[in-house]
Coordinates of C-alpha atoms and ligand atoms in Angstrom, one line a residue:
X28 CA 155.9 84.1 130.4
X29 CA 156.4 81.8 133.5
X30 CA 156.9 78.3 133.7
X31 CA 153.9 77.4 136.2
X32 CA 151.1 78.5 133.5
X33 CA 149.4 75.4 132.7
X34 CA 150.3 74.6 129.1
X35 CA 148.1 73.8 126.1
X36 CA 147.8 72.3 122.4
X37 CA 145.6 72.8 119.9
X38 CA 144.0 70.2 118.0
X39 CA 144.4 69.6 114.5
X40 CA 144.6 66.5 112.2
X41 CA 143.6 64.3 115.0
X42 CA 147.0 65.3 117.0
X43 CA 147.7 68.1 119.5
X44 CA 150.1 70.5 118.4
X45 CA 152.4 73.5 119.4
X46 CA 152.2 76.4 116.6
X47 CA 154.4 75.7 114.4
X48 CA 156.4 79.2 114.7
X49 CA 156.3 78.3 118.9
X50 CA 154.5 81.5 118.8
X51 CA 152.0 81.7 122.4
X52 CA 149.9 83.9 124.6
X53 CA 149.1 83.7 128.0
X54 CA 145.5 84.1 128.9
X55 CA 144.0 85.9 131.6
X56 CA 142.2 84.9 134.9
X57 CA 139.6 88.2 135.0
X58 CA 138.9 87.9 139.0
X59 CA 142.8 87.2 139.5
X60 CA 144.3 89.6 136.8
X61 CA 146.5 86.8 136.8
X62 CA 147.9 84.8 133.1
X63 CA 147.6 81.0 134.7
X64 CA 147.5 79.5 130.8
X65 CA 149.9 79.5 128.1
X66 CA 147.8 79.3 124.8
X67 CA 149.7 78.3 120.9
X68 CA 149.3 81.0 118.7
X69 CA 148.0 80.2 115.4
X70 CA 150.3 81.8 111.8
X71 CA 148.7 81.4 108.6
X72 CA 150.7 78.4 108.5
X73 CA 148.9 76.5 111.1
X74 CA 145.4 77.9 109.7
X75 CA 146.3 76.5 106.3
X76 CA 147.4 72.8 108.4
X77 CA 143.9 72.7 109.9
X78 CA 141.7 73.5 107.1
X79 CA 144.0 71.5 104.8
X80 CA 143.6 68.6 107.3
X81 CA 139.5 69.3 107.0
X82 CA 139.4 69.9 103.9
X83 CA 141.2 65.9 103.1
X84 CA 138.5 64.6 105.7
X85 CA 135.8 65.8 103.6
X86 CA 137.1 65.0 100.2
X87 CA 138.8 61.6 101.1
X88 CA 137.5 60.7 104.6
X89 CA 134.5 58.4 106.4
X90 CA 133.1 61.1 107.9
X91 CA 130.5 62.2 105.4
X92 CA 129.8 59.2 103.9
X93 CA 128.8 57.4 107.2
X94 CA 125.9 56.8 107.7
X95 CA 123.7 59.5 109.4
X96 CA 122.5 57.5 112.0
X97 CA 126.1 56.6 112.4
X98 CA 126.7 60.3 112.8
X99 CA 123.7 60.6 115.2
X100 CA 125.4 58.1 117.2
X101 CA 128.8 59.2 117.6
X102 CA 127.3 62.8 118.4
X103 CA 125.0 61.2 121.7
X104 CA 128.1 59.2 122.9
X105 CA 130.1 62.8 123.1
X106 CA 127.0 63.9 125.5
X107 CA 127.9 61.0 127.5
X108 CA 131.6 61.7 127.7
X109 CA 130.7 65.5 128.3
X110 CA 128.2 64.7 131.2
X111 CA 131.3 63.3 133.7
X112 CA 133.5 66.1 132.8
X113 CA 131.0 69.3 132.9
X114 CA 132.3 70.1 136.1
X115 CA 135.6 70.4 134.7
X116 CA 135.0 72.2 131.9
X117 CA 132.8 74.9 133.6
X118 CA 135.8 75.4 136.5
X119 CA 138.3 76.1 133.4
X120 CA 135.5 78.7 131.6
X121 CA 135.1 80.6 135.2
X122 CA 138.8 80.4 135.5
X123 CA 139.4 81.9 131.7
X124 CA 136.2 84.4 131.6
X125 CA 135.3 85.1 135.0
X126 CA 131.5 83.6 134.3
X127 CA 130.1 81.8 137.3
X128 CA 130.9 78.7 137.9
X129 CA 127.4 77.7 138.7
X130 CA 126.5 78.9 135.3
X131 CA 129.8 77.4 133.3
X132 CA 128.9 74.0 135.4
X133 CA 124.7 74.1 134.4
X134 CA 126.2 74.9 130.6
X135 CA 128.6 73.0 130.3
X136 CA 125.6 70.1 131.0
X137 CA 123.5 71.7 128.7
X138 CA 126.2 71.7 126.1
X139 CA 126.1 67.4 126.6
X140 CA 122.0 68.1 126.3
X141 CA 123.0 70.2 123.1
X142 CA 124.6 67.5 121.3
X143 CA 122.4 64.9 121.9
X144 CA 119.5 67.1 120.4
X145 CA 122.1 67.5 117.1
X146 CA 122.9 63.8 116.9
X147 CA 119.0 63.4 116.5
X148 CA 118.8 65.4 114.0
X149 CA 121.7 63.4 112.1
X150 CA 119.3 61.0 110.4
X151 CA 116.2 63.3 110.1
X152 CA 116.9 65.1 107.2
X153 CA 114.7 64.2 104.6
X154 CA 114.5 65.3 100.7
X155 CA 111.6 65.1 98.4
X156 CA 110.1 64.8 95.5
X157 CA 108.9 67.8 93.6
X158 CA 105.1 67.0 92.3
X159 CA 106.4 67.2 88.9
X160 CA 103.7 66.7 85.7
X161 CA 103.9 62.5 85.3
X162 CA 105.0 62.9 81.7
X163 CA 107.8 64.6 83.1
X164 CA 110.8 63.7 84.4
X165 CA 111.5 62.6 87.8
X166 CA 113.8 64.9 90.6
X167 CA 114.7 64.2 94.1
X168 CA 115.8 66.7 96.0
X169 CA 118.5 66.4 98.6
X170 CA 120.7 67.6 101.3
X171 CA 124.3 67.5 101.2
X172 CA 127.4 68.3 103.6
X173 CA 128.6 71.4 102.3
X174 CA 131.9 70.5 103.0
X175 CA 134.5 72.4 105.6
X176 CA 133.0 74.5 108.1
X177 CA 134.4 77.4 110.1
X178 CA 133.4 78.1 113.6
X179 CA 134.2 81.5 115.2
X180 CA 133.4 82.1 118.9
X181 CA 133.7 84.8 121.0
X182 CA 134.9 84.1 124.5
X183 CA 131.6 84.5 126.4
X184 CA 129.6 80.5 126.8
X185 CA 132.3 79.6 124.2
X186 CA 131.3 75.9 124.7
X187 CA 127.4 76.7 124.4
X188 CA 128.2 79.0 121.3
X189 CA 130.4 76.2 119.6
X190 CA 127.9 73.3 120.1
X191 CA 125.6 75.2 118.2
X192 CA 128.0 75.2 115.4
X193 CA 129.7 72.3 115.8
X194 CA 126.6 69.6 116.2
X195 CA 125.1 70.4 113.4
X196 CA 127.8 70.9 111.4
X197 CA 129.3 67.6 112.3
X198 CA 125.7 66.0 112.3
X199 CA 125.4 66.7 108.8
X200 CA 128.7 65.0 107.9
X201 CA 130.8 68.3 107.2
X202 CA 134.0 68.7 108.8
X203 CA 134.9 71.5 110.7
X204 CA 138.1 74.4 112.2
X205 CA 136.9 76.3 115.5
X206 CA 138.3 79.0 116.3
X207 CA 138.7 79.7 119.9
X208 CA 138.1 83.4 121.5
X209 CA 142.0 84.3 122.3
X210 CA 140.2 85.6 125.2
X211 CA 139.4 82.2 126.9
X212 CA 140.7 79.4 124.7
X213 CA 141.5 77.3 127.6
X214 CA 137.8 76.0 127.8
X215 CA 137.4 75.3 124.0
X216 CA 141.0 73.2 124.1
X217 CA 139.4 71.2 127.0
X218 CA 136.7 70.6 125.0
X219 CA 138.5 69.2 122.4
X220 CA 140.5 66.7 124.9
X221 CA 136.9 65.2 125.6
X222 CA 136.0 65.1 121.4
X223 CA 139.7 63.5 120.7
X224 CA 138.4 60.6 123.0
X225 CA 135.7 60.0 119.9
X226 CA 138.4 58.8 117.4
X227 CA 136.5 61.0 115.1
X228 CA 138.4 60.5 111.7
X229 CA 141.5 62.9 111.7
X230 CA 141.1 66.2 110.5
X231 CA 137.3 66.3 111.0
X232 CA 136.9 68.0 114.2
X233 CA 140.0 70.7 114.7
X234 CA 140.3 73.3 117.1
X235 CA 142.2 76.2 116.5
X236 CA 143.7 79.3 119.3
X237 CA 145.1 82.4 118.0
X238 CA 144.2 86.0 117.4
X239 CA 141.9 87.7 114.9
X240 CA 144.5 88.9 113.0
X241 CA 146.2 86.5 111.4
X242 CA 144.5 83.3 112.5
X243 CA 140.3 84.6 112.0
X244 CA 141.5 86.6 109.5
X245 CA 143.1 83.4 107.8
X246 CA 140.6 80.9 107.8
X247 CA 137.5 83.2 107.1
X248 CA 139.2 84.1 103.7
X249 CA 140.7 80.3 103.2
X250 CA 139.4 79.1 99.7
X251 CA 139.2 75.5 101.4
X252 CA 136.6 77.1 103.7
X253 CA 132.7 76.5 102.6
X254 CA 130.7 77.6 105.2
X255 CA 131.3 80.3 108.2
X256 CA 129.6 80.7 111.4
X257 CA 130.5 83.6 113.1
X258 CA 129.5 84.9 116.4
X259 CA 130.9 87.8 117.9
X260 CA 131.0 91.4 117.4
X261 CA 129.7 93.7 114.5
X262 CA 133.4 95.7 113.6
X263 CA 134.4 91.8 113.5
X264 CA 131.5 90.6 111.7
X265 CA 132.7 93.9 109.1
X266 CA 136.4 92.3 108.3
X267 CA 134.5 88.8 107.9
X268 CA 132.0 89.7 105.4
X269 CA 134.4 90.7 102.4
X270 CA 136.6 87.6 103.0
X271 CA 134.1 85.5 102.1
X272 CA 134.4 87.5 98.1
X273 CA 137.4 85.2 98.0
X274 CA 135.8 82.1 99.0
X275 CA 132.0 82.4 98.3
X276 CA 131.5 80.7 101.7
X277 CA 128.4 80.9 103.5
X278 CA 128.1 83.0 105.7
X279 CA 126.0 83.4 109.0
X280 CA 126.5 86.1 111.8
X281 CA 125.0 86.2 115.6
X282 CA 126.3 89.5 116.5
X283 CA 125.4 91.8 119.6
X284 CA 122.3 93.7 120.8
X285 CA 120.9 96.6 122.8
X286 CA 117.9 94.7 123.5
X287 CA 114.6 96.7 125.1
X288 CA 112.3 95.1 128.1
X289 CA 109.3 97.0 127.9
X290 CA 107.5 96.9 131.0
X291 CA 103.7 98.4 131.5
X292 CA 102.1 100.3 134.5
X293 CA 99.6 96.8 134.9
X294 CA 102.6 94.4 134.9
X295 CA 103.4 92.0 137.7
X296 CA 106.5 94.3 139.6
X297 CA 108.3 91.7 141.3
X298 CA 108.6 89.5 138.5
X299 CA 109.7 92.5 135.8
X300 CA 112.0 93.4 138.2
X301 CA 113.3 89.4 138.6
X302 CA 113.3 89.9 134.5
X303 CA 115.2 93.1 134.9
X304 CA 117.8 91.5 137.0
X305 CA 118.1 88.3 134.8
X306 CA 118.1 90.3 131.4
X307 CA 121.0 92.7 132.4
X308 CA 123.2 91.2 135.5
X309 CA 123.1 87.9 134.4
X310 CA 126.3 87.1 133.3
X311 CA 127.7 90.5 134.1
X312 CA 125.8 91.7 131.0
X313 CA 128.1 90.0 128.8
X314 CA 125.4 88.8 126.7
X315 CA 124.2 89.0 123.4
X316 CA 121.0 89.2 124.7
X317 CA 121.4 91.5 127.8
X318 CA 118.4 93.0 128.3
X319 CA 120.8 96.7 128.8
X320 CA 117.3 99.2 127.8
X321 CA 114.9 99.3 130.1
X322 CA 111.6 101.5 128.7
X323 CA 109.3 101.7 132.0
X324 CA 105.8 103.4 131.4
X325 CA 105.6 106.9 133.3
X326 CA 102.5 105.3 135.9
X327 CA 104.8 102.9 137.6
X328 CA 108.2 104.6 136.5
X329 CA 109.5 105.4 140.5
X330 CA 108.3 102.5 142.2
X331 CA 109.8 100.1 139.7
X332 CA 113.5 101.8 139.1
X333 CA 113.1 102.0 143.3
X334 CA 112.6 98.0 143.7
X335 CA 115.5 98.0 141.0
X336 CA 118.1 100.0 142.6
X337 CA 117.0 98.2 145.9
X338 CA 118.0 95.1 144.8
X339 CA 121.1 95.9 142.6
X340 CA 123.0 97.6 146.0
X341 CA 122.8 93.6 147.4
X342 CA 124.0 91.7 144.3
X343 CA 127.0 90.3 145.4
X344 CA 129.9 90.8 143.4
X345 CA 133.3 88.5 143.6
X346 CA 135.0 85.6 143.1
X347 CA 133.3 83.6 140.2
X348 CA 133.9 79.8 141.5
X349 CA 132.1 81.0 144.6
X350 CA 128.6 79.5 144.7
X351 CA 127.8 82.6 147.0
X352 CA 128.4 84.9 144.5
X353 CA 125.9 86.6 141.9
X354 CA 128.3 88.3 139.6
X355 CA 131.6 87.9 138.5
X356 CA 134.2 90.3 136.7
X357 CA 133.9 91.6 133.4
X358 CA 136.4 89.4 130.8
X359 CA 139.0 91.2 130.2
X360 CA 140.4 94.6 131.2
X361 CA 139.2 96.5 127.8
X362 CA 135.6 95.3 127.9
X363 CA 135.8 97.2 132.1
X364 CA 137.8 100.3 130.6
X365 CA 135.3 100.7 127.5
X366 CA 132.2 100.7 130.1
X367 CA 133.9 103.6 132.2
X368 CA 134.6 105.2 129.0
X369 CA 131.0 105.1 127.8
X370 CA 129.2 105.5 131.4
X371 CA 131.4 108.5 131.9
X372 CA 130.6 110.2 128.4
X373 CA 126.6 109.5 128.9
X374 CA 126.8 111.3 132.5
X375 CA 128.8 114.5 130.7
X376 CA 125.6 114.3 128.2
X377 CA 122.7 114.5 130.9
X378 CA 122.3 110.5 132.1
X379 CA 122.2 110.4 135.6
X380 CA 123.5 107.9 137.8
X381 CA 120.6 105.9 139.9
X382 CA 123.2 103.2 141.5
X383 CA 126.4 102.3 140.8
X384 CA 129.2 103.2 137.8
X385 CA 132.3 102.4 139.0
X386 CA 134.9 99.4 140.6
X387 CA 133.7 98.0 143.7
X388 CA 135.9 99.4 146.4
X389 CA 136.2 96.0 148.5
X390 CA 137.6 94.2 145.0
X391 CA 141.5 95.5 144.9
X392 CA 141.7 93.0 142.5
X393 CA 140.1 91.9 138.8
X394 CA 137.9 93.3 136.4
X395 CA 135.1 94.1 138.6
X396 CA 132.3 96.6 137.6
X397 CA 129.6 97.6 139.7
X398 CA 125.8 96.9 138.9
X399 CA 124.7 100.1 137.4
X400 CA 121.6 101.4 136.5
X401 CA 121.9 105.4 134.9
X402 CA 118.4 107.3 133.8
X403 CA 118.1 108.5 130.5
X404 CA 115.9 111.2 129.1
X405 CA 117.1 111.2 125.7
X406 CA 117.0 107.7 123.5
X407 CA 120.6 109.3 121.6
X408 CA 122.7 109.4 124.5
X409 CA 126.0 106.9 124.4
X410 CA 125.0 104.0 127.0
X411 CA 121.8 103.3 125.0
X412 CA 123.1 103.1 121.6
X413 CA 126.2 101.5 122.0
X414 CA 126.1 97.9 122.9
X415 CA 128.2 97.8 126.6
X416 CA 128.4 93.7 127.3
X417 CA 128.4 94.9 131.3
X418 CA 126.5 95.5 134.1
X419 CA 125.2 98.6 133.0
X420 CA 120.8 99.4 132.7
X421 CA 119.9 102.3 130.6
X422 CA 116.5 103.4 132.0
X423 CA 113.9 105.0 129.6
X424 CA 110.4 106.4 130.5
X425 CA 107.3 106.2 127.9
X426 CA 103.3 107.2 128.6
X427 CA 101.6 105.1 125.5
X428 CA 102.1 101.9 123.6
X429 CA 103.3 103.9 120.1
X430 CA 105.8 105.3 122.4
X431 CA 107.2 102.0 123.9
X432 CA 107.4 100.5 120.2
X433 CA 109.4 103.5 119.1
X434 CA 111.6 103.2 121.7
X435 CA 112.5 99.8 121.5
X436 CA 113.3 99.5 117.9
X437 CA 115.1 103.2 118.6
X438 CA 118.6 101.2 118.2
X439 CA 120.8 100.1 115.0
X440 CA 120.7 96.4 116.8
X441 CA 117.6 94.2 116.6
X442 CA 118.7 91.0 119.2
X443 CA 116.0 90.3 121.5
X444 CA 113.8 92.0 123.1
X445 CA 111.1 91.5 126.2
X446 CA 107.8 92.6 127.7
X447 CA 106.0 92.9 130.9
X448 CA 102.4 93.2 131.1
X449 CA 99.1 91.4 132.6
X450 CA 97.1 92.3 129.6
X451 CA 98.0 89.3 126.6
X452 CA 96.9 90.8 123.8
X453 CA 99.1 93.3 124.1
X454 CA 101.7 91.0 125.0
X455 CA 101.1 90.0 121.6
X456 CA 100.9 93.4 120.2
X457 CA 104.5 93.9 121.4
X458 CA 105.8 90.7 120.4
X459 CA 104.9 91.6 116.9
X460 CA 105.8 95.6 116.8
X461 CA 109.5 95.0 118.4
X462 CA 112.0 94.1 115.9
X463 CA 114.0 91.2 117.1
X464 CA 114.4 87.4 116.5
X465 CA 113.7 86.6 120.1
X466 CA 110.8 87.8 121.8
X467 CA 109.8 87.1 125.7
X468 CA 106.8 87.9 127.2
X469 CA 106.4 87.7 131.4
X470 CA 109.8 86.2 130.9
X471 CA 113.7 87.0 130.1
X472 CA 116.9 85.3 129.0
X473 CA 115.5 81.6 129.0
X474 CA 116.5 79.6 125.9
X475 CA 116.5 76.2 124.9
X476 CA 118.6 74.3 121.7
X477 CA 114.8 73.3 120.6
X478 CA 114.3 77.2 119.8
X479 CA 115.9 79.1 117.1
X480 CA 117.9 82.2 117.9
X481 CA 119.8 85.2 116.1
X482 CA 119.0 88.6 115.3
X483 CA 117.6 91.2 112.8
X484 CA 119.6 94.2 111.4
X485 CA 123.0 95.2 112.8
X486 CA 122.3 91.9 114.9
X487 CA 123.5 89.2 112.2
X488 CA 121.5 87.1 110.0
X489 CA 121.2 83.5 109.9
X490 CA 119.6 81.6 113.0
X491 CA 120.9 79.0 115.2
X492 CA 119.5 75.8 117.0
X493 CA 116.2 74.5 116.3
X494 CA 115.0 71.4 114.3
X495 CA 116.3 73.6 110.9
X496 CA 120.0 74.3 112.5
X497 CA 121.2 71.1 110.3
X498 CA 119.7 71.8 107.3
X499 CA 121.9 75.4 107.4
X500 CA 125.1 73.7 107.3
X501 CA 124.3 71.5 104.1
X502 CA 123.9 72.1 100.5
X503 CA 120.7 71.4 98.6
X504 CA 120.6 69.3 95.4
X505 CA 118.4 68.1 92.6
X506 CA 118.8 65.5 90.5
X507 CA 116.7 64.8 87.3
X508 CA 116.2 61.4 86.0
X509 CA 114.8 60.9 82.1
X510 CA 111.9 57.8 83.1
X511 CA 109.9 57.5 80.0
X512 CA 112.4 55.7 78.5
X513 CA 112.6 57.7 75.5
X514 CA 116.1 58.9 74.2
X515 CA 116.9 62.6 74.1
X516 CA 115.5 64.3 71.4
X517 CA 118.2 66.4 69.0
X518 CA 118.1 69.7 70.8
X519 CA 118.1 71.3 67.6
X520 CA 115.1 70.3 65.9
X521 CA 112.4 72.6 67.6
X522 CA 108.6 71.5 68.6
Ligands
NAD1 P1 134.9 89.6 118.7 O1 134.1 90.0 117.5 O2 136.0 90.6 119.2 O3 135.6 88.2 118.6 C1 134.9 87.1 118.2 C2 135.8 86.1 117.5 O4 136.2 86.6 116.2 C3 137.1 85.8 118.3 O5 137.4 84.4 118.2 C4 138.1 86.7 117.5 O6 139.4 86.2 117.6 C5 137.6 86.5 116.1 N1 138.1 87.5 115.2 C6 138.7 88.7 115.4 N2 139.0 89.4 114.3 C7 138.8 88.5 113.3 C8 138.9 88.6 111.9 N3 139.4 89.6 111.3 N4 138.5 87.5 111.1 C9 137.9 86.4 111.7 N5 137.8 86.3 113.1 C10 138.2 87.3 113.8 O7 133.8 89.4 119.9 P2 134.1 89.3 121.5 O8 134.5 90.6 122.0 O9 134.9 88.1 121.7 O10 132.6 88.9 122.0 C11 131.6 89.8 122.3 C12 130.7 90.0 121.1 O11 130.1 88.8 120.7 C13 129.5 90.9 121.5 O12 129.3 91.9 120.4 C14 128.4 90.0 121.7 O13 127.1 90.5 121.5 C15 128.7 89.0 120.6 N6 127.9 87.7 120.9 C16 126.9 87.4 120.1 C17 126.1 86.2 120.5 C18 125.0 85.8 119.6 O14 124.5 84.6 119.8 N7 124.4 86.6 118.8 C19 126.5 85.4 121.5 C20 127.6 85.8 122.3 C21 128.3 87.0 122.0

């Protein structure tokens, strides 16, 4: 490891910190190939320092008994320290994942937007009173903190992903590890520079960087841990499930997709194909909800993949802070290798190539792939079962509206899932025969913190954002007051 890599802490106990081994790992710039950051490596030992450190903030701290309006407050004035530094913070995510910086810069925005919509929510979670018979006793009902919360991100929109684990969970007075992707940890470290200006109460906001195995692996099974959000991938999401039989924490998982746009012989071309473009390039296709199956109907099956293919030869791929540029690299070098593998095995199976599949041949260097779109006759082949977070369209033909359904719930992933068509009622049709927990009609890959979003099946469980994100990441109690002023009766003397 060199000297000029830009060093980093993480953030634990209301301090920055080295691991405590020294252990490190460089991280990656994807259009470069280049390591330009040294990252601290988390042991079990640091794991067990962070939670520890939570864990004493929620037992013994001011955090969750504040005030919730208290809470509220602190959480807007992080939006206003995010809003002069977004620039910042998006560079460092295009520098660590490759993302475009005009899209790491508009997030990294959104993320201040994200938090102010969380610290609204601090104060607005109301119990109630269960209509009990009068002659009964009274309960309330409320909502706690549930006490220390794990974050797991992956490394794509790892700011985005975190606020919507983070602002609730801190909203509801929990406190709370992240653990950064070891695949861009750079980002999530800066973030925590701009939360330790806060003065949160130590140990309630901590921010972890090390590698599945033994940091995730650590703290997902840590019996100080009470509640786990995970997003990521499923074989992840398969280690993470039987942890939790030592800990009994919560658990919720947004995991990947292979998510359909369906698009009908009487819908408006130019803007499916503008959806088409969103739903899979955007991003790279490193997205959970990459719109990677397209299922066109037979009538206008050439002229659409045509306008597609037309307009996927111009995208222009290369350097990610270049506002010129329309897609960056993939994020790391296995995620590129992976996508080769896979394109390569569906062509040997009958797919056949319509544009692209390969390196761009003026990028000598970083994990460029080109936009690729491949025809598929047969709904079994690799590239459309197997999720490929890259640039890469599987193309599907259908004559009727059975057909289309079939084929879009054909996968074992249920993400998201979008539809093209003039005629609304079966807009509506569609929305309620595809399985998925995000639906768009006439429209792709637009979200919003107001909306709720996660997946069916093989694509998690639990949702995310929306006015009920806070209520998730607390516990609910009742408690039962005697008020007719009688004593309690011998529980032994019956009637
Ligand atoms: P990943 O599953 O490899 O890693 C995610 C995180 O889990 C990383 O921080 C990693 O270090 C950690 N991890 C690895 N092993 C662990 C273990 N044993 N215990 C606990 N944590 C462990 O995912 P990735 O490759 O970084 O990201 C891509 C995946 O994320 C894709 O499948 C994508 O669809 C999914 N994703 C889902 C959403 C969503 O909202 N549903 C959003 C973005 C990405």
């Amino acid at each position: 490891m060199t000297a000029e890599l830009k060093s980093y802490q993480m953030f634990v106990a209301g301090d920055w910190c080295e691991a405590e081994a020294g252990e490190c790992f460089a991280s990656t710039n994807p259009a470069t190939e280049e390591d330009w950051a040294k990252i601290p490596a988390a042991s079990e030992a640091d794991v067990n320092r962070a939670v520890l450190a939570a864990h004493t903030a929620f037992e013994e701290g001011p955090w969750p008994r504040t005030s919730p309006t208290e809470r509220g407050k602190k959480l807007r004035q992080l939006a206003d320290l995010i809003k002069p530094k977004a620039e910042a913070l998006g560079r460092t995510e295009t520098i660590d994942t490759g993302k475009l910086f005009r899209e790491t810069r508009w997030q990294a925005n959104n993320v201040a937007a994200m938090y102010e919509f969380y610290g609204g929510l601090a104060d607005k979670v109301n119990g109630y009173v269960p209509p009990l018979a009068p002659d009964q006793n009274l309960m309330y009902v409320t909502h706690e903190p549930v006490g220390v919360v794990a974050a797991i991100v992956p490394w794509n929109t790892q700011i985005q992903l975190a606020a919507n684990k983070v602002g609730p969970a801190l909203a509801a007075g929990n406190s709370v590890v992240v653990k950064a992707s070891e695949h861009a940890s750079a980002a999530m470290l800066d973030f925590a520079a701009i939360v330790a200006e806060l003065d949160l109460p130590p140990g309630t906001f901590n921010v972890i960087t090390g590698l599945g195995e033994p940091c995730g692996r650590t703290l997902t099974a840590h019996p100080h841990v009470d509640r786990i959000s995970f997003t990521g991938g499923i074989e992840t999401a398969r280690r993470i499930i039987p942890s939790t039989a030592n800990n009994i924490a919560k658990l919720s998982l947004e995991l990947g997709g292979k998510s359909p746009v369906v698009v009908f012989d009487d819908a408006d071309l130019e803007s499916a194909v503008n959806g088409v473009l969103a739903g899979i390039f955007g991003a790279s296709g490193q997205s959970c909800a990459a719109g990677s199956r397209l299922i066109l109907q037979a009538g206008i099956y050439d002229e659409m993949l045509g306008h597609l293919k037309a307009r996927a030869v111009e995208i222009v791929v290369g350097d990610p802070l270049a506002e010129a540029t329309q897609m960056g690299p993939l994020a790391t070098l296995a995620q590129r290798e992976r996508a080769e593998r896979i394109v390569g095995l569906s062509l040997d199976q009958g797919a056949r190539l319509v544009t692209g599949g390969g390196r761009p041949s003026a990028l000598s260097k970083g994990w460029y792939y080109e936009p690729t779109i491949l025809e598929c006759d047969d709904q079994s082949l690799p590239c459309v079962q197997t999720e490929l977070f890259a640039p890469i369209l599987s193309v599907l033909r259908f004559n009727d509206e059975a057909e289309a359904v079939a084929l879009a719930n054909g996968t074992e992933f249920a993400f998201a899932g979008g539809v093209f068509t003039r005629d609304s009622a079966r807009g509506i049709r569609m929305a309620r025969a595809i399985r998925a927990g995000r639906i768009w009609v006439n429209t792709y890959r637009r979200s919003s913190v107001l909306t709720p979003f996660g997946g069916f099946r093989n694509s998690g469980y639990g949702r995310e954002a929306g006015i009920d994100a806070i209520r998730d990441f607390t516990e609910t109690k009742g408690t039962m007051i005697e008020v007719s002023g009688e004593p309690m009766a011998d529980p032994f003397i019956m009637g």
